[in-house]
Short mmCIF file of C-alpha atoms in Angstrom, two decimals:
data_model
loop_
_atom_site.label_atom_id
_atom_site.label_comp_id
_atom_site.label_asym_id
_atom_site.label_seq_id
_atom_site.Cartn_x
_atom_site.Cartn_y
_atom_site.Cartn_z
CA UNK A 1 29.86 -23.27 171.90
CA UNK A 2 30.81 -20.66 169.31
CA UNK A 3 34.06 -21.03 167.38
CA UNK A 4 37.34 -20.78 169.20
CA UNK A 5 39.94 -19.33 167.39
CA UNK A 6 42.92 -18.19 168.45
CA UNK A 7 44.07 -14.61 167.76
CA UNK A 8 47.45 -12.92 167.59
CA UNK A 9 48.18 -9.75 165.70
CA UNK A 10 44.79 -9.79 164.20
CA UNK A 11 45.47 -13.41 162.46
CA UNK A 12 43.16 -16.49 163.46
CA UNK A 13 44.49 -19.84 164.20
CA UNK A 14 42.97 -23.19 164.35
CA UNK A 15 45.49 -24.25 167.30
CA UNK A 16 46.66 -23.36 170.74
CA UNK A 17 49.54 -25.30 170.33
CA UNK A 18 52.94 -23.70 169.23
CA UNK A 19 55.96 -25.98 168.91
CA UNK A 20 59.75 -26.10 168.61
CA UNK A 21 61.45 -27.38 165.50
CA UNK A 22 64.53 -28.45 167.36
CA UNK A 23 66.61 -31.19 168.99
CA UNK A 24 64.49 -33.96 167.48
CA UNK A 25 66.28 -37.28 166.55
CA UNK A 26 66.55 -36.85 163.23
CA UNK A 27 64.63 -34.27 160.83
CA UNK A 28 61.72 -36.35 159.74
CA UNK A 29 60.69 -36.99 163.13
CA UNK A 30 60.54 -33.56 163.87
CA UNK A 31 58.10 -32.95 160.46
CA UNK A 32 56.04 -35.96 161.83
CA UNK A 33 55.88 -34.25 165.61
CA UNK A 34 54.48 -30.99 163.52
CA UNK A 35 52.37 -32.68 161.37
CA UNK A 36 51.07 -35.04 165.08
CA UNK A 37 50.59 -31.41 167.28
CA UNK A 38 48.30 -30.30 164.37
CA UNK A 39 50.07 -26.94 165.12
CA UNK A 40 49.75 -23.56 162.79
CA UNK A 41 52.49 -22.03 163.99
CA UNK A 42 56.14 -23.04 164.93
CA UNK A 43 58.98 -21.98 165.61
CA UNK A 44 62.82 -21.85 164.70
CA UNK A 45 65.62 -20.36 164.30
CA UNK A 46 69.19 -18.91 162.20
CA UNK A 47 72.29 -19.57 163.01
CA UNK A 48 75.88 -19.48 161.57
CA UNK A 49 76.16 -20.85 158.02
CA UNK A 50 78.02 -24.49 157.90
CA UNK A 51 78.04 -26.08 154.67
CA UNK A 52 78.76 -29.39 156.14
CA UNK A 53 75.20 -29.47 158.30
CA UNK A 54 72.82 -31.30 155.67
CA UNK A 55 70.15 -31.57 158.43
CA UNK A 56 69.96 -28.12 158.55
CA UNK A 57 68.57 -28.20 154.95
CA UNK A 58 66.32 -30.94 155.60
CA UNK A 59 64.85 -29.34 158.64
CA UNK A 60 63.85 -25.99 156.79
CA UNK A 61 62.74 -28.16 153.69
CA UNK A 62 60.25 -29.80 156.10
CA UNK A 63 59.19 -26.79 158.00
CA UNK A 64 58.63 -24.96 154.69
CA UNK A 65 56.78 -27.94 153.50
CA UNK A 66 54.45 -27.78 156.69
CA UNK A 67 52.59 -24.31 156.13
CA UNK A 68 52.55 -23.62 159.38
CA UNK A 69 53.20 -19.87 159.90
CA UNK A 70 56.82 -19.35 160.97
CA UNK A 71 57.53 -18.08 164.37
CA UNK A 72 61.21 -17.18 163.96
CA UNK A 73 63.42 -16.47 167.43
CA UNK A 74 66.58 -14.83 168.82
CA UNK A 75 67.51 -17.39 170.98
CA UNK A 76 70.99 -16.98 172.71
CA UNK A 77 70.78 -12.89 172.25
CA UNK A 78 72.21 -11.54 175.48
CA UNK A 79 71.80 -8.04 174.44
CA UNK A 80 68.90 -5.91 173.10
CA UNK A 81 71.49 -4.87 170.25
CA UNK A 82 72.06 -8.81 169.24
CA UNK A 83 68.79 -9.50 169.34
CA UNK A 84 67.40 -6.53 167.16
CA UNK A 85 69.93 -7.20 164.24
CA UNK A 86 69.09 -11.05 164.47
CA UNK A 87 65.24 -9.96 164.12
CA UNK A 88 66.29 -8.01 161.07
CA UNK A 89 68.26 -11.03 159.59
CA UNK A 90 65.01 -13.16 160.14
CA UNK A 91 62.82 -10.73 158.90
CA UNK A 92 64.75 -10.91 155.55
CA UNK A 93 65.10 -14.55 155.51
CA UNK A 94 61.86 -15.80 156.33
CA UNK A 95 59.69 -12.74 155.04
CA UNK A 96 57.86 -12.16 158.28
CA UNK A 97 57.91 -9.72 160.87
CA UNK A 98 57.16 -11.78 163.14
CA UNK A 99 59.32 -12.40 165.75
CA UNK A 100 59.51 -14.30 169.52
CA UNK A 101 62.16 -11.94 170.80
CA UNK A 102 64.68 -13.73 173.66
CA UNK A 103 66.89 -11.40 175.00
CA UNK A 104 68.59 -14.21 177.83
CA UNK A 105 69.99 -12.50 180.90
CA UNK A 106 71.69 -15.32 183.02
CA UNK A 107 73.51 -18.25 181.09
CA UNK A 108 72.88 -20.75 183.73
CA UNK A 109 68.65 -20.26 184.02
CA UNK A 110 68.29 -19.17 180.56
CA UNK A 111 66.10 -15.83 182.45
CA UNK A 112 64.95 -13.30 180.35
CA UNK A 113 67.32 -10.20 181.13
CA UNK A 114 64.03 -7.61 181.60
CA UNK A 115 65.48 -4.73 180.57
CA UNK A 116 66.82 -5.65 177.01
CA UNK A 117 63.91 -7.30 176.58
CA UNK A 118 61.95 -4.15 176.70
CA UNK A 119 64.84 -2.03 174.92
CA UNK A 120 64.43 -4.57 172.09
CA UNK A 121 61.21 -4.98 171.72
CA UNK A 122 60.49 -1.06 171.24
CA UNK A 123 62.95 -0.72 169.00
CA UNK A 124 61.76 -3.60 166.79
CA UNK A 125 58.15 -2.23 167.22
CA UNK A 126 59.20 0.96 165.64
CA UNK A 127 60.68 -0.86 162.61
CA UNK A 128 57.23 -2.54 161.85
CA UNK A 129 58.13 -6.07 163.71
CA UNK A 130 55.23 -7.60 165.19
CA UNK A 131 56.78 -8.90 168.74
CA UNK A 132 56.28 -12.14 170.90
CA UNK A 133 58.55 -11.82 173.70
CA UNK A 134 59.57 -14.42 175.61
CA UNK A 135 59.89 -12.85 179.27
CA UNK A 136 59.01 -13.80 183.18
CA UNK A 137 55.63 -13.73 184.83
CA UNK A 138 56.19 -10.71 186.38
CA UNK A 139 53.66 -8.12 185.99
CA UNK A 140 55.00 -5.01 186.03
CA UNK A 141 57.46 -6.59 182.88
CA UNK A 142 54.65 -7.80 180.88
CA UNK A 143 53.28 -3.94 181.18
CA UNK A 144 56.13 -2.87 179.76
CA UNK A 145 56.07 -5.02 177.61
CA UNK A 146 52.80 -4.19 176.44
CA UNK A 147 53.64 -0.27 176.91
CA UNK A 148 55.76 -0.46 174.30
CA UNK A 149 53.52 -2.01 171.81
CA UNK A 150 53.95 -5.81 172.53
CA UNK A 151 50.27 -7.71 171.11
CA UNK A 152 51.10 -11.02 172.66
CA UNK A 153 53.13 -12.03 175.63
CA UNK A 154 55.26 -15.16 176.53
CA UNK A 155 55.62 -15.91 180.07
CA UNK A 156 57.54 -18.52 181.15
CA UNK A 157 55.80 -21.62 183.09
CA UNK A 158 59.53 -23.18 184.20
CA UNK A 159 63.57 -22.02 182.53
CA UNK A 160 63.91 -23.51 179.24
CA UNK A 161 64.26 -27.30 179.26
CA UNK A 162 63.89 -28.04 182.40
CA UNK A 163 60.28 -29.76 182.39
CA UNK A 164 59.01 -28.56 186.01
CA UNK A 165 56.08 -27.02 184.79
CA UNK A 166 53.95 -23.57 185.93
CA UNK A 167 56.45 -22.79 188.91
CA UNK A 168 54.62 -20.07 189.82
CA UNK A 169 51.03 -20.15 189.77
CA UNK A 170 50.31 -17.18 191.78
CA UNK A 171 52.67 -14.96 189.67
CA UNK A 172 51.20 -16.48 186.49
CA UNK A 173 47.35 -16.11 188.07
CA UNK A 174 47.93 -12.22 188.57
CA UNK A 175 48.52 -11.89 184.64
CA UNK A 176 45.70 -13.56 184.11
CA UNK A 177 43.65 -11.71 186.05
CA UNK A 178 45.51 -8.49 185.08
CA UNK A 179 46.14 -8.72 181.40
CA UNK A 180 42.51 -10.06 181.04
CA UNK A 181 42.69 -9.06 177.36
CA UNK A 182 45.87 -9.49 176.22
CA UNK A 183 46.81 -13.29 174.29
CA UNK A 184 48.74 -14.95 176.74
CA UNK A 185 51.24 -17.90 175.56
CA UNK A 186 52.98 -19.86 177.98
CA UNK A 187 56.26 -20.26 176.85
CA UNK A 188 58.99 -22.62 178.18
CA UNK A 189 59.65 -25.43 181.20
CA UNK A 190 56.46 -27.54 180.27
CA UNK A 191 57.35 -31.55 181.27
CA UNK A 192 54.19 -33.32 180.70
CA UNK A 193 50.56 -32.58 178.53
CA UNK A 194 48.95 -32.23 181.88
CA UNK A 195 51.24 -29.12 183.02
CA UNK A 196 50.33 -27.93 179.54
CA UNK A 197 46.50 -28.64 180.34
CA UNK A 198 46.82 -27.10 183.40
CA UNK A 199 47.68 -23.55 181.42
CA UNK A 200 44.60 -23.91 179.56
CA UNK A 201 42.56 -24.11 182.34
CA UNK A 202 43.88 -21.51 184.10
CA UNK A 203 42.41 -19.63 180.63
CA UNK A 204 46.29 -19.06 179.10
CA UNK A 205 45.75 -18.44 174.89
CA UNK A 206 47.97 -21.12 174.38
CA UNK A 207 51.12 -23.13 174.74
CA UNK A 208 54.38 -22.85 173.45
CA UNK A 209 56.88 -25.86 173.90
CA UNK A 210 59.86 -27.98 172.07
CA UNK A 211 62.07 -30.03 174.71
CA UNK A 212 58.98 -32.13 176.13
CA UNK A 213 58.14 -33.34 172.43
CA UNK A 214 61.67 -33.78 171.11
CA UNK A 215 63.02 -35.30 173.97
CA UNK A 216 60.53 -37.77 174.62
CA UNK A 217 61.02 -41.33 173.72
CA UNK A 218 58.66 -41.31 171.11
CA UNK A 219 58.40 -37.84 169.97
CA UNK A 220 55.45 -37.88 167.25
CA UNK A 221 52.94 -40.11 170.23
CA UNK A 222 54.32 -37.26 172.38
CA UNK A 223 53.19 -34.39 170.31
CA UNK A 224 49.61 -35.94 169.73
CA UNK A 225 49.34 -36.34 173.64
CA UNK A 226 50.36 -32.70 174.05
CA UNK A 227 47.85 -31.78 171.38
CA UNK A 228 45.11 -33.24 173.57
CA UNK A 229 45.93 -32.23 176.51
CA UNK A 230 46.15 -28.11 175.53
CA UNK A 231 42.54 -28.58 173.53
CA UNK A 232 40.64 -30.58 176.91
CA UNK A 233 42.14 -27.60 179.11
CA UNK A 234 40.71 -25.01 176.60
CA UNK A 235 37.57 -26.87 176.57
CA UNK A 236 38.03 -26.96 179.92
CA UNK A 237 38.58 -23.30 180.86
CA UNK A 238 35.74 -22.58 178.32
CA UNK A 239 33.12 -24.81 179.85
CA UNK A 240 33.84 -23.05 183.43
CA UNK A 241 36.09 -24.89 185.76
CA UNK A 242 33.81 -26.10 189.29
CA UNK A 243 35.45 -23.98 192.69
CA UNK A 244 37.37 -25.51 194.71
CA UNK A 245 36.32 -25.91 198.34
CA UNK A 246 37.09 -27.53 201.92
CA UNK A 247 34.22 -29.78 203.17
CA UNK A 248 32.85 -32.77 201.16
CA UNK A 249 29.55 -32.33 199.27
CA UNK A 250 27.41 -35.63 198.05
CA UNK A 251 27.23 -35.97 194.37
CA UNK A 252 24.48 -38.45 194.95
CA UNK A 253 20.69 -36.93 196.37
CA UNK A 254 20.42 -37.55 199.90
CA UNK A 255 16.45 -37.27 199.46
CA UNK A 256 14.86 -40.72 199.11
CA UNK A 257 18.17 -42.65 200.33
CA UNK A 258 17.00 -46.19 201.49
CA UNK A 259 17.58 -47.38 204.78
CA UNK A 260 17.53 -43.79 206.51
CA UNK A 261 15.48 -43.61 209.33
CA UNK A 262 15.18 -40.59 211.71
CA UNK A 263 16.09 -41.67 215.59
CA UNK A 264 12.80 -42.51 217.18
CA UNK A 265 12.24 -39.94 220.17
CA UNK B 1 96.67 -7.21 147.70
CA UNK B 2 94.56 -9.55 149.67
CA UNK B 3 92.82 -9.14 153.26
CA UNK B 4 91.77 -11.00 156.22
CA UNK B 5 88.25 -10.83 157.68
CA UNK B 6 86.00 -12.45 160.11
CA UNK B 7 83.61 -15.63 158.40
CA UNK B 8 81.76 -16.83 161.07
CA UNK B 9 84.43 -16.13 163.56
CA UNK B 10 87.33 -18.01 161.58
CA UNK B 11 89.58 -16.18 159.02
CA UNK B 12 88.94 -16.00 155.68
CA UNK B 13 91.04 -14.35 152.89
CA UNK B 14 89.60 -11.94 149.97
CA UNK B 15 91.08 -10.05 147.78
CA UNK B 16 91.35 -6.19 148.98
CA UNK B 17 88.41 -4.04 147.89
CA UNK B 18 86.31 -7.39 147.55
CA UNK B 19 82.44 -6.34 147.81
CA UNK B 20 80.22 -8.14 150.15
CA UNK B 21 78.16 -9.83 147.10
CA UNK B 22 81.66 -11.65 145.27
CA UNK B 23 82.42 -12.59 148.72
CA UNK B 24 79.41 -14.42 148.74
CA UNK B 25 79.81 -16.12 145.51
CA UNK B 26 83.27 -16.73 146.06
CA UNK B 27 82.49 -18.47 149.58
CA UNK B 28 79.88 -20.48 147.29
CA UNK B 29 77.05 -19.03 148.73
CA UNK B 30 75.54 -17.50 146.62
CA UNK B 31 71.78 -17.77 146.08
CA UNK B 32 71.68 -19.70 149.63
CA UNK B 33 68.79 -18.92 152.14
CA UNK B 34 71.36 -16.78 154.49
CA UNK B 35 71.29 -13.65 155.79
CA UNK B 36 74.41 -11.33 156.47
CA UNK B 37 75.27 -9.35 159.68
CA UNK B 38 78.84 -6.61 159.30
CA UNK B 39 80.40 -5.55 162.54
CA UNK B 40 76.87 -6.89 164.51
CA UNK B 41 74.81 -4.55 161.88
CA UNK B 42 72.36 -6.43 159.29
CA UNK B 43 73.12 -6.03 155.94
CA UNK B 44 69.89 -6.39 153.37
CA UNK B 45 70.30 -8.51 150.64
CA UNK B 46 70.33 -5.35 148.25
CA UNK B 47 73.29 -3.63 149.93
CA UNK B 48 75.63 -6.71 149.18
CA UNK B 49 76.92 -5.06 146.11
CA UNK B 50 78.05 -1.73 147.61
CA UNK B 51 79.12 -3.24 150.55
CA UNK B 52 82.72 -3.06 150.17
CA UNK B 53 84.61 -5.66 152.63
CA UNK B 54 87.47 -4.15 155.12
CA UNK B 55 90.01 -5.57 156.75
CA UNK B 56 89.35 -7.31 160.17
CA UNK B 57 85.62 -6.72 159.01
CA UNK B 58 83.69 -9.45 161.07
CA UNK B 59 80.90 -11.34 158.42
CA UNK B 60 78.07 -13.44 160.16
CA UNK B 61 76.02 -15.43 157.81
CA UNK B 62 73.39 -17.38 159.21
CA UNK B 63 70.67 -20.32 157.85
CA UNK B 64 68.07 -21.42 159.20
CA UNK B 65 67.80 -24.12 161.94
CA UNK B 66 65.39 -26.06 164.07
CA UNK B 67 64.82 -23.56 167.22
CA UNK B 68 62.37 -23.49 170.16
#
C-alpha cells in the first residue's frame, strides 16, 4: 500500500491518533500515555494562573518535552466572544494558530452551541487561525463550518466523557459520504479502542480522545490498546471492508465435498 | 492612591495608575508562560507596558493545563 499519512492544514502526520493531556493520575503518567499512543499531536489547554498548582508546571514541562504538535482548545467557552479571545491568548502562549475551537452550548451535555461555533470560527479564520472545531454530526453545521473556511472538522461520536461511543452512525455516515474530502476527526464520547476502530473503518481521518485513556485503570496499557485499535481500523478501511449481507454464504468450496451424493432418481 | 481590580476573579490591590506590565512583576509573574485577557479582550504581551490598569478593571491570566 502506498504511504498513509495523515493531513491537516497541509502538515503530514505519522498518526491518526490525537489525545488529551488531562485528568491523568498524576503528570508522568500522562507523558507515558503520550509517549504509549505514539501520537503527533495533542491537545491541552489555559486556564487561570494559580501559583500553588505545581502539576500544572510539570504537565506543560512534559508536553513540551514530547514534540508532539500542540493542539491547544477553548474548552468551557460558552460564547463565540470567550472563545475567540481565549484562541488569541493561546495563540500567544503556545505560538500556534492552531486551534480546536469549543464553543459549549448546554452545561449538562457539553453540546456544541452551533451558532457560536460558526460565529467563532469565521472570525478566528479572518485573523489567520487555522480552526478545528469541535461541533455535532450534523451536516448542514459541518458546511458551515467549512463555508467559513474550517480545513478539518470534529464531530462528536458521544458528549464529552461519557464513553458510549458513535451514537449516531447514520448522522456520522452522511458526513462521510458528504464531506468525502474534507479530514474528518472524531472527537469526543469514545469508551473502548474498538468504538475508536470502528471510526476508522467507517474511513474517519482520525480519532481524537482523553477520558477513555486517563480514566482507565492503567492509563499508559490503555493508550497502546487505543493506538492499535485506530491503526487496524485504518488498515481496515484502507484494505476495503467485505458488505454486509442477509443469507449465509460457505467460506469453504462446495465442489469436491466428500460424502455428497445426488438423490438417485 | 491605590485601586482595586479583578485577578482572576478575587481582588487585588495596585497602586493607582499601575501599568499592566508592574502589575505583573509585582504579582510575581513576571517572565511566566501566561497570557493576559482585560475586560474579556486579549492583551499581547507587547501592550503590557501601555496598558494602564483601572479601577474595577477585571485581569485574567491564564497557564497552561492538561486539556482534552
Amino acid at each position: 500500500m502506498q504511504e498513509d499519512k495523515l493531513t491537516l492544514y497541509g502538515e503530514q502526520f505519522n498518526s491518526r491518533f490525537l489525545l488529551g493531556t488531562a485528568l491523568y493520575p498524576s503528570p508522568r503518567s500522562m507523558r507515558d500515555a503520550v509517549a504509549a499512543a505514539g501520537c503527533d499531536i495533542v491537545t491541552l489547554g489555559l486556564r487561570r494562573q494559580n501559583p500553588a498548582d505545581k502539576d500544572g508546571e510539570a504537565i506543560w514541562d512534559y508536553i513540551r518535552q514530547s514534540g508532539c504538535k500542540l493542539l491547544p482548545n477553548t474548552a468551557g467557552c460558552t460564547s463565540a466572544k470567550e472563545a475567540v479571545t481565549l484562541a488569541q491568548m493561546s495563540r500567544e502562549i503556545f505560538d500556534t494558530a492552531w486551534i480546536k475551537l469549543e464553543v459549549i452550548g448546554d452545561e449538562y451535555n457539553l453540546q456544541p452551541d452551533p451558532f457560536g461555533l460558526v460565529e467563532a470560527a469565521a472570525t478566528l479564520i479572518q485573523q489567520g487561525f487555522k480552526v478545528l472545531p469541535y461541533c455535532t454530526d450534523d451536516l448542514i453545521l459541518c458546511r458551515r463550518l467549512l463555508d467559513a473556511g474550517c480545513q478539518v472538522l470534529m464531530p462528536w461520536g458521544a458528549p464529552i466523557g461519557t464513553g458510549q461511543g458513535l451514537l449516531n452512525r447514520y448522522n456520522l455516515h452522511t458526513l462521510r459520504t458528504r464531506l468525502a474530502d474534507t479530514p474528518l476527526i472524531i472527537d469526543a464520547g469514545l469508551g473502548a479502542p474498538s468504538q475508536a476502530a470502528e471510526a476508522m473503518e467507517m474511513g474517519f481521518d482520525a480519532v481524537l480522545l482523553n477520558t477513555a485513556v486517563a480514566k482507565a485503570r492503567d492509563p499508559v496499557s490503555m493508550a497502546a490498546a487505543f493506538a492499535t485499535a485506530i491503526e487496524a481500523g485504518r488498515q481496515a478501511f484502507r484494505a476495503g471492508l467485505m458488505h454486509k449481507r442477509q443469507t449465509a454464504s460457505p467460506s469453504t468450496p462446495t465442489v469436491g465435498q466428500p460424502f455428497w451424493h445426488q438423490k438417485k432418481p | 492612591m491605590r485601586v482595586k481590580v479583578s485577578l482572576n476573579n478575587e481582588t487585588a490591590e495596585i497602586a493607582a495608575g499601575t501599568s499592566l506590565s508592574e502589575a505583573i512583576e509585582q504579582w510575581q509573574l513576571g517572565g511566566k508562560k501566561i497570557a493576559v485577557a482585560v475586560n474579556g479582550e486579549f492583551v499581547p504581551r507587547s501592550a503590557y507596558p501601555l496598558t494602564q490598569l483601572a479601577p474595577g478593571d477585571q485581569i485574567d491570566i491564564v497557564k497552561p493545563v492538561g486539556g482534552g
